[in-house]
GROMACS .gro file of N, CA and C in nm:
model
  372
    1MET      N    1   3.679  12.739   6.570
    1MET     CA    2   3.628  12.764   6.472
    1MET      C    3   3.521  12.675   6.387
    2ASN      N    4   3.414  12.676   6.320
    2ASN     CA    5   3.360  12.639   6.249
    2ASN      C    6   3.409  12.585   6.041
    3ALA      N    7   3.486  12.491   6.064
    3ALA     CA    8   3.481  12.458   5.952
    3ALA      C    9   3.375  12.422   5.850
    4PRO      N   10   3.420  12.483   5.708
    4PRO     CA   11   3.321  12.422   5.613
    4PRO      C   12   3.319  12.232   5.620
    5GLY      N   13   3.117  12.215   5.615
    5GLY     CA   14   3.196  12.045   5.597
    5GLY      C   15   3.210  12.028   5.407
    6LEU      N   16   3.269  11.839   5.417
    6LEU     CA   17   3.331  11.745   5.299
    6LEU      C   18   3.236  11.798   5.184
    7VAL      N   19   3.074  11.835   5.221
    7VAL     CA   20   3.024  11.829   5.082
    7VAL      C   21   2.984  11.949   5.052
    8LEU      N   22   3.010  12.077   5.143
    8LEU     CA   23   2.989  12.192   5.055
    8LEU      C   24   3.176  12.219   5.009
    9VAL      N   25   3.256  12.183   4.997
    9VAL     CA   26   3.355  12.183   4.950
    9VAL      C   27   3.364  12.068   4.820
   10ALA      N   28   3.294  12.006   4.824
   10ALA     CA   29   3.256  11.894   4.718
   10ALA      C   30   3.175  11.946   4.611
   11ALA      N   31   3.076  12.045   4.691
   11ALA     CA   32   3.000  12.079   4.603
   11ALA      C   33   3.060  12.250   4.473
   12VAL      N   34   3.140  12.289   4.625
   12VAL     CA   35   3.188  12.407   4.484
   12VAL      C   36   3.351  12.295   4.400
   13ALA      N   37   3.380  12.202   4.401
   13ALA     CA   38   3.436  12.178   4.355
   13ALA      C   39   3.375  12.147   4.201
   14VAL      N   40   3.313  12.090   4.251
   14VAL     CA   41   3.199  12.011   4.163
   14VAL      C   42   3.105  12.103   4.075
   15LEU      N   43   3.087  12.215   4.083
   15LEU     CA   44   3.081  12.391   4.025
   15LEU      C   45   3.170  12.444   3.947
   16TYR      N   46   3.257  12.418   4.015
   16TYR     CA   47   3.422  12.479   3.913
   16TYR      C   48   3.433  12.428   3.779
   17SER      N   49   3.442  12.295   3.829
   17SER     CA   50   3.485  12.170   3.743
   17SER      C   51   3.391  12.170   3.608
   18THR      N   52   3.261  12.146   3.666
   18THR     CA   53   3.123  12.210   3.561
   18THR      C   54   3.177  12.311   3.504
   19GLY      N   55   3.159  12.444   3.548
   19GLY     CA   56   3.171  12.559   3.444
   19GLY      C   57   3.303  12.559   3.348
   20PHE      N   58   3.424  12.533   3.430
   20PHE     CA   59   3.496  12.521   3.333
   20PHE      C   60   3.508  12.404   3.205
   21TYR      N   61   3.453  12.335   3.213
   21TYR     CA   62   3.457  12.209   3.102
   21TYR      C   63   3.338  12.256   3.012
   22LEU      N   64   3.200  12.307   3.098
   22LEU     CA   65   3.126  12.405   3.029
   22LEU      C   66   3.185  12.522   2.922
   23LEU      N   67   3.263  12.579   2.949
   23LEU     CA   68   3.340  12.701   2.893
   23LEU      C   69   3.421  12.666   2.796
   24LEU      N   70   3.504  12.587   2.779
   24LEU     CA   71   3.553  12.557   2.670
   24LEU      C   72   3.467  12.452   2.606
   25GLN      N   73   3.320  12.465   2.592
   25GLN     CA   74   3.227  12.420   2.483
   25GLN      C   75   3.267  12.520   2.358
   26ARG      N   76   3.235  12.448   2.273
   26ARG     CA   77   3.216  12.590   2.096
   26ARG      C   78   3.103  12.617   2.116
   27SER      N   79   2.973  12.567   2.198
   27SER     CA   80   2.842  12.627   2.185
   27SER      C   81   2.869  12.726   2.258
   28LEU      N   82   2.789  12.850   2.208
   28LEU     CA   83   2.790  12.957   2.289
   28LEU      C   84   2.674  12.966   2.440
   29MET      N   85   2.606  12.882   2.376
   29MET     CA   86   2.521  12.840   2.478
   29MET      C   87   2.581  12.796   2.603
   30ARG      N   88   2.661  12.683   2.628
   30ARG     CA   89   2.721  12.599   2.717
   30ARG      C   90   2.804  12.753   2.764
   31VAL      N   91   2.886  12.818   2.705
   31VAL     CA   92   2.992  12.901   2.781
   31VAL      C   93   2.892  13.021   2.856
   32VAL      N   94   2.793  13.033   2.784
   32VAL     CA   95   2.702  13.149   2.891
   32VAL      C   96   2.647  13.010   3.073
   33PHE      N   97   2.617  12.911   2.985
   33PHE     CA   98   2.591  12.865   3.111
   33PHE      C   99   2.731  12.835   3.190
   34GLY      N  100   2.849  12.801   3.159
   34GLY     CA  101   2.952  12.756   3.233
   34GLY      C  102   3.017  12.880   3.318
   35ILE      N  103   3.012  13.039   3.238
   35ILE     CA  104   3.020  13.162   3.311
   35ILE      C  105   2.880  13.146   3.432
   36ALA      N  106   2.758  13.126   3.395
   36ALA     CA  107   2.678  13.143   3.548
   36ALA      C  108   2.721  13.068   3.645
   37ILE      N  109   2.751  12.923   3.644
   37ILE     CA  110   2.762  12.854   3.710
   37ILE      C  111   2.879  12.903   3.783
   38LEU      N  112   3.016  12.909   3.690
   38LEU     CA  113   3.138  12.927   3.752
   38LEU      C  114   3.129  13.065   3.902
   39GLY      N  115   2.989  13.164   3.821
   39GLY     CA  116   2.949  13.269   3.920
   39GLY      C  117   2.895  13.199   4.055
   40HIS      N  118   2.791  13.122   4.036
   40HIS     CA  119   2.769  13.010   4.195
   40HIS      C  120   2.897  12.980   4.289
   41ALA      N  121   2.964  12.921   4.192
   41ALA     CA  122   3.095  12.856   4.254
   41ALA      C  123   3.172  12.963   4.326
   42ALA      N  124   3.198  13.068   4.268
   42ALA     CA  125   3.243  13.179   4.367
   42ALA      C  126   3.182  13.217   4.468
   43ASN      N  127   3.037  13.276   4.459
   43ASN     CA  128   2.992  13.309   4.590
   43ASN      C  129   2.969  13.155   4.671
   44LEU      N  130   2.975  13.087   4.637
   44LEU     CA  131   2.994  12.984   4.726
   44LEU      C  132   3.085  13.006   4.817
   45SER      N  133   3.209  12.965   4.742
   45SER     CA  134   3.318  12.958   4.821
   45SER      C  135   3.352  13.083   4.894
   46LEU      N  136   3.313  13.203   4.850
   46LEU     CA  137   3.351  13.299   4.929
   46LEU      C  138   3.261  13.281   5.056
   47MET      N  139   3.134  13.239   5.033
   47MET     CA  140   3.075  13.222   5.135
   47MET      C  141   3.123  13.118   5.213
   48LEU      N  142   3.177  13.022   5.205
   48LEU     CA  143   3.270  12.905   5.279
   48LEU      C  144   3.324  12.915   5.384
   49THR      N  145   3.395  13.135   5.354
   49THR     CA  146   3.512  13.120   5.454
   49THR      C  147   3.427  13.103   5.613
   50ASP      N  148   3.566  13.056   5.662
   50ASP     CA  149   3.508  13.073   5.823
   50ASP      C  150   3.446  13.162   5.884
   51ARG      N  151   3.472  13.266   5.853
   51ARG     CA  152   3.381  13.416   5.923
   51ARG      C  153   3.307  13.435   5.882
   52ALA      N  154   3.284  13.405   5.764
   52ALA     CA  155   3.145  13.452   5.721
   52ALA      C  156   3.026  13.386   5.729
   53ILE      N  157   3.024  13.254   5.769
   53ILE     CA  158   2.933  13.154   5.811
   53ILE      C  159   2.886  13.186   5.956
   54THR      N  160   2.890  13.275   6.019
   54THR     CA  161   2.821  13.302   6.162
   54THR      C  162   2.743  13.369   6.170
   55LEU      N  163   2.687  13.359   6.229
   55LEU     CA  164   2.541  13.435   6.286
   55LEU      C  165   2.570  13.563   6.364
   56PRO      N  166   2.511  13.712   6.301
   56PRO     CA  167   2.515  13.812   6.378
   56PRO      C  168   2.496  13.822   6.491
   57PRO      N  169   2.514  13.827   6.608
   57PRO     CA  170   2.485  13.844   6.741
   57PRO      C  171   2.333  13.876   6.752
   58LEU      N  172   2.296  13.925   6.709
   58LEU     CA  173   2.125  14.016   6.694
   58LEU      C  174   2.052  13.905   6.689
   59LEU      N  175   2.092  13.772   6.618
   59LEU     CA  176   1.947  13.645   6.547
   59LEU      C  177   2.028  13.572   6.651
   60THR      N  178   2.150  13.531   6.775
   60THR     CA  179   2.181  13.417   6.825
   60THR      C  180   2.142  13.448   6.966
   61GLY      N  181   2.142  13.606   7.028
   61GLY     CA  182   2.104  13.595   7.110
   61GLY      C  183   2.194  13.652   7.211
   62LYS      N  184   2.322  13.576   7.170
   62LYS     CA  185   2.458  13.591   7.266
   62LYS      C  186   2.613  13.634   7.188
   63GLU      N  187   2.687  13.685   7.284
   63GLU     CA  188   2.789  13.693   7.175
   63GLU      C  189   2.871  13.567   7.174
   64GLY      N  190   2.926  13.587   7.046
   64GLY     CA  191   3.048  13.544   7.008
   64GLY      C  192   3.109  13.570   6.884
   65PRO      N  193   3.158  13.523   6.815
   65PRO     CA  194   3.209  13.556   6.689
   65PRO      C  195   3.185  13.668   6.617
   66ILE      N  196   3.198  13.725   6.558
   66ILE     CA  197   3.068  13.873   6.481
   66ILE      C  198   3.091  13.776   6.290
   67SER      N  199   3.050  13.777   6.266
   67SER     CA  200   3.039  13.776   6.087
   67SER      C  201   3.106  13.880   6.021
   68ASP      N  202   3.171  13.865   5.963
   68ASP     CA  203   3.265  13.924   5.869
   68ASP      C  204   3.222  14.006   5.721
   69PRO      N  205   3.174  14.093   5.750
   69PRO     CA  206   3.080  14.140   5.607
   69PRO      C  207   3.190  14.157   5.470
   70LEU      N  208   3.321  14.130   5.484
   70LEU     CA  209   3.364  14.131   5.394
   70LEU      C  210   3.344  14.039   5.259
   71PRO      N  211   3.359  13.903   5.304
   71PRO     CA  212   3.302  13.836   5.186
   71PRO      C  213   3.203  13.843   5.167
   72GLN      N  214   3.032  13.847   5.221
   72GLN     CA  215   2.946  13.856   5.174
   72GLN      C  216   2.902  14.021   5.090
   73ALA      N  217   3.042  14.111   5.112
   73ALA     CA  218   2.984  14.249   5.012
   73ALA      C  219   3.075  14.182   4.886
   74MET      N  220   3.165  14.120   4.863
   74MET     CA  221   3.241  14.072   4.808
   74MET      C  222   3.141  13.942   4.680
   75ALA      N  223   3.069  13.853   4.787
   75ALA     CA  224   3.014  13.812   4.684
   75ALA      C  225   2.850  13.861   4.611
   76LEU      N  226   2.836  13.946   4.701
   76LEU     CA  227   2.736  14.079   4.641
   76LEU      C  228   2.776  14.142   4.552
   77THR      N  229   2.919  14.178   4.530
   77THR     CA  230   2.988  14.241   4.381
   77THR      C  231   2.951  14.110   4.282
   78ALA      N  232   3.006  14.012   4.345
   78ALA     CA  233   3.020  13.884   4.232
   78ALA      C  234   2.902  13.837   4.164
   79ILE      N  235   2.761  13.837   4.273
   79ILE     CA  236   2.629  13.829   4.118
   79ILE      C  237   2.633  13.958   4.064
   80VAL      N  238   2.677  14.071   4.120
   80VAL     CA  239   2.618  14.160   3.993
   80VAL      C  240   2.701  14.156   3.859
   81ILE      N  241   2.809  14.139   3.864
   81ILE     CA  242   2.895  14.122   3.758
   81ILE      C  243   2.894  14.052   3.747
   82THR      N  244   2.860  13.904   3.732
   82THR     CA  245   2.786  13.764   3.677
   82THR      C  246   2.651  13.805   3.604
   83PHE      N  247   2.577  13.894   3.668
   83PHE     CA  248   2.413  13.885   3.597
   83PHE      C  249   2.519  13.995   3.469
   84GLY      N  250   2.615  14.094   3.507
   84GLY     CA  251   2.590  14.157   3.370
   84GLY      C  252   2.660  14.070   3.259
   85VAL      N  253   2.787  14.006   3.289
   85VAL     CA  254   2.864  13.926   3.162
   85VAL      C  255   2.760  13.870   3.107
   86THR      N  256   2.662  13.737   3.199
   86THR     CA  257   2.573  13.630   3.106
   86THR      C  258   2.436  13.725   3.071
   87THR      N  259   2.416  13.877   3.088
   87THR     CA  260   2.332  13.944   3.004
   87THR      C  261   2.430  13.957   2.865
   88PHE      N  262   2.511  14.025   2.875
   88PHE     CA  263   2.653  14.034   2.772
   88PHE      C  264   2.688  13.933   2.666
   89LEU      N  265   2.659  13.809   2.725
   89LEU     CA  266   2.674  13.703   2.635
   89LEU      C  267   2.589  13.626   2.611
   90LEU      N  268   2.470  13.611   2.697
   90LEU     CA  269   2.325  13.606   2.598
   90LEU      C  270   2.299  13.621   2.479
   91ALA      N  271   2.307  13.821   2.500
   91ALA     CA  272   2.345  13.966   2.378
   91ALA      C  273   2.372  13.856   2.294
   92LEU      N  274   2.508  13.851   2.297
   92LEU     CA  275   2.587  13.802   2.200
   92LEU      C  276   2.573  13.647   2.136
   93ALA      N  277   2.533  13.561   2.239
   93ALA     CA  278   2.453  13.488   2.136
   93ALA      C  279   2.319  13.484   2.060
   94TYR      N  280   2.225  13.556   2.127
   94TYR     CA  281   2.201  13.555   2.046
   94TYR      C  282   2.209  13.627   1.931
   95ARG      N  283   2.276  13.743   1.915
   95ARG     CA  284   2.320  13.787   1.786
   95ARG      C  285   2.393  13.740   1.673
   96VAL      N  286   2.496  13.600   1.707
   96VAL     CA  287   2.550  13.487   1.634
   96VAL      C  288   2.430  13.385   1.599
   97TRP      N  289   2.335  13.386   1.660
   97TRP     CA  290   2.209  13.345   1.609
   97TRP      C  291   2.114  13.365   1.513
   98LEU      N  292   2.089  13.502   1.506
   98LEU     CA  293   2.065  13.572   1.417
   98LEU      C  294   2.139  13.545   1.251
   99GLY      N  295   2.310  13.542   1.310
   99GLY     CA  296   2.360  13.525   1.191
   99GLY      C  297   2.358  13.414   1.101
  100ASP      N  298   2.374  13.265   1.120
  100ASP     CA  299   2.360  13.211   1.042
  100ASP      C  300   2.249  13.063   1.161
  101ASP      N  301   2.168  13.142   1.221
  101ASP     CA  302   2.076  13.012   1.269
  101ASP      C  303   2.147  12.904   1.367
  102ASN      N  304   2.294  12.942   1.437
  102ASN     CA  305   2.373  12.820   1.488
  102ASN      C  306   2.398  12.910   1.600
  103ASP      N  307   2.438  12.827   1.684
  103ASP     CA  308   2.522  12.920   1.837
  103ASP      C  309   2.644  12.854   1.822
  104GLU      N  310   2.727  12.785   1.746
  104GLU     CA  311   2.845  12.732   1.724
  104GLU      C  312   2.908  12.795   1.656
  105VAL      N  313   3.089  12.808   1.735
  105VAL     CA  314   3.143  12.881   1.704
  105VAL      C  315   3.263  12.821   1.594
  106PRO      N  316   3.225  12.914   1.468
  106PRO     CA  317   3.356  12.833   1.392
  106PRO      C  318   3.479  12.798   1.422
  107ALA      N  319   3.491  12.762   1.363
  107ALA     CA  320   3.695  12.699   1.345
  107ALA      C  321   3.759  12.818   1.285
  108ASP      N  322   3.884  12.877   1.383
  108ASP     CA  323   3.985  12.971   1.251
  108ASP      C  324   4.030  12.906   1.193
  109LEU      N  325   3.979  12.952   1.046
  109LEU     CA  326   4.115  12.998   0.981
  109LEU      C  327   4.275  12.941   1.038
  110GLU      N  328   4.303  12.998   1.107
  110GLU     CA  329   4.452  13.025   1.145
  110GLU      C  330   4.481  12.859   1.206
  111ASP      N  331   4.370  12.821   1.313
  111ASP     CA  332   4.382  12.704   1.337
  111ASP      C  333   4.390  12.611   1.217
  112ARG      N  334   4.313  12.599   1.141
  112ARG     CA  335   4.318  12.475   1.063
  112ARG      C  336   4.487  12.476   1.017
  113ARG      N  337   4.527  12.607   0.963
  113ARG     CA  338   4.670  12.628   0.875
  113ARG      C  339   4.747  12.535   0.984
  114ILE      N  340   4.799  12.580   1.086
  114ILE     CA  341   4.853  12.558   1.195
  114ILE      C  342   4.811  12.390   1.193
  115GLY      N  343   4.666  12.324   1.212
  115GLY     CA  344   4.629  12.203   1.152
  115GLY      C  345   4.694  12.111   1.132
  116ARG      N  346   4.730  12.183   0.989
  116ARG     CA  347   4.709  12.114   0.829
  116ARG      C  348   4.925  12.099   0.847
  117LEU      N  349   5.005  12.184   0.944
  117LEU     CA  350   5.106  12.219   0.877
  117LEU      C  351   5.168  12.071   1.020
  118SER      N  352   5.116  12.024   1.125
  118SER     CA  353   5.153  11.925   1.232
  118SER      C  354   5.147  11.860   1.187
  119GLU      N  355   4.981  11.828   1.064
  119GLU     CA  356   4.989  11.672   1.012
  119GLU      C  357   5.134  11.615   0.969
  120PRO      N  358   5.130  11.445   0.936
  120PRO     CA  359   5.270  11.429   0.882
  120PRO      C  360   5.209  11.415   0.754
  121GLU      N  361   5.308  11.466   0.676
  121GLU     CA  362   5.236  11.409   0.526
  121GLU      C  363   5.234  11.240   0.498
  122ASP      N  364   5.206  11.234   0.379
  122ASP     CA  365   5.204  11.094   0.310
  122ASP      C  366   5.267  11.093   0.214
  123SER      N  367   5.406  11.042   0.209
  123SER     CA  368   5.485  11.070   0.096
  123SER      C  369   5.447  10.921  -0.044
  124SER      N  370   5.342  10.828   0.017
  124SER     CA  371   5.295  10.748  -0.128
  124SER      C  372   5.202  10.819  -0.203
   0.00000   0.00000   0.00000
């Protein structure tokens, strides 16, 4: 069996961590980039399965393990879904930008109220 190299596994880990970091930001464009990077990480991790990285017998000229088409079909589906979600988020970010010339998500009023309740009161 052909196991993926440590460099490819590290690349998937870096892509996932960067995507989640960007997803937690307040800027909508960073959220869009985070979703796109997470989509790429999912596709790469699907392609790194052991059976998905073998060549079909037509290209190698010899018999051997046949490539599994399921991870490739799932990656194609993930590409389409990522494209649709990215397009929707870009339209949403553009709509927010038209409203106030800023793509930052405003703080929620309920979050502010809960934050004030958790602060210690100054009795002096």
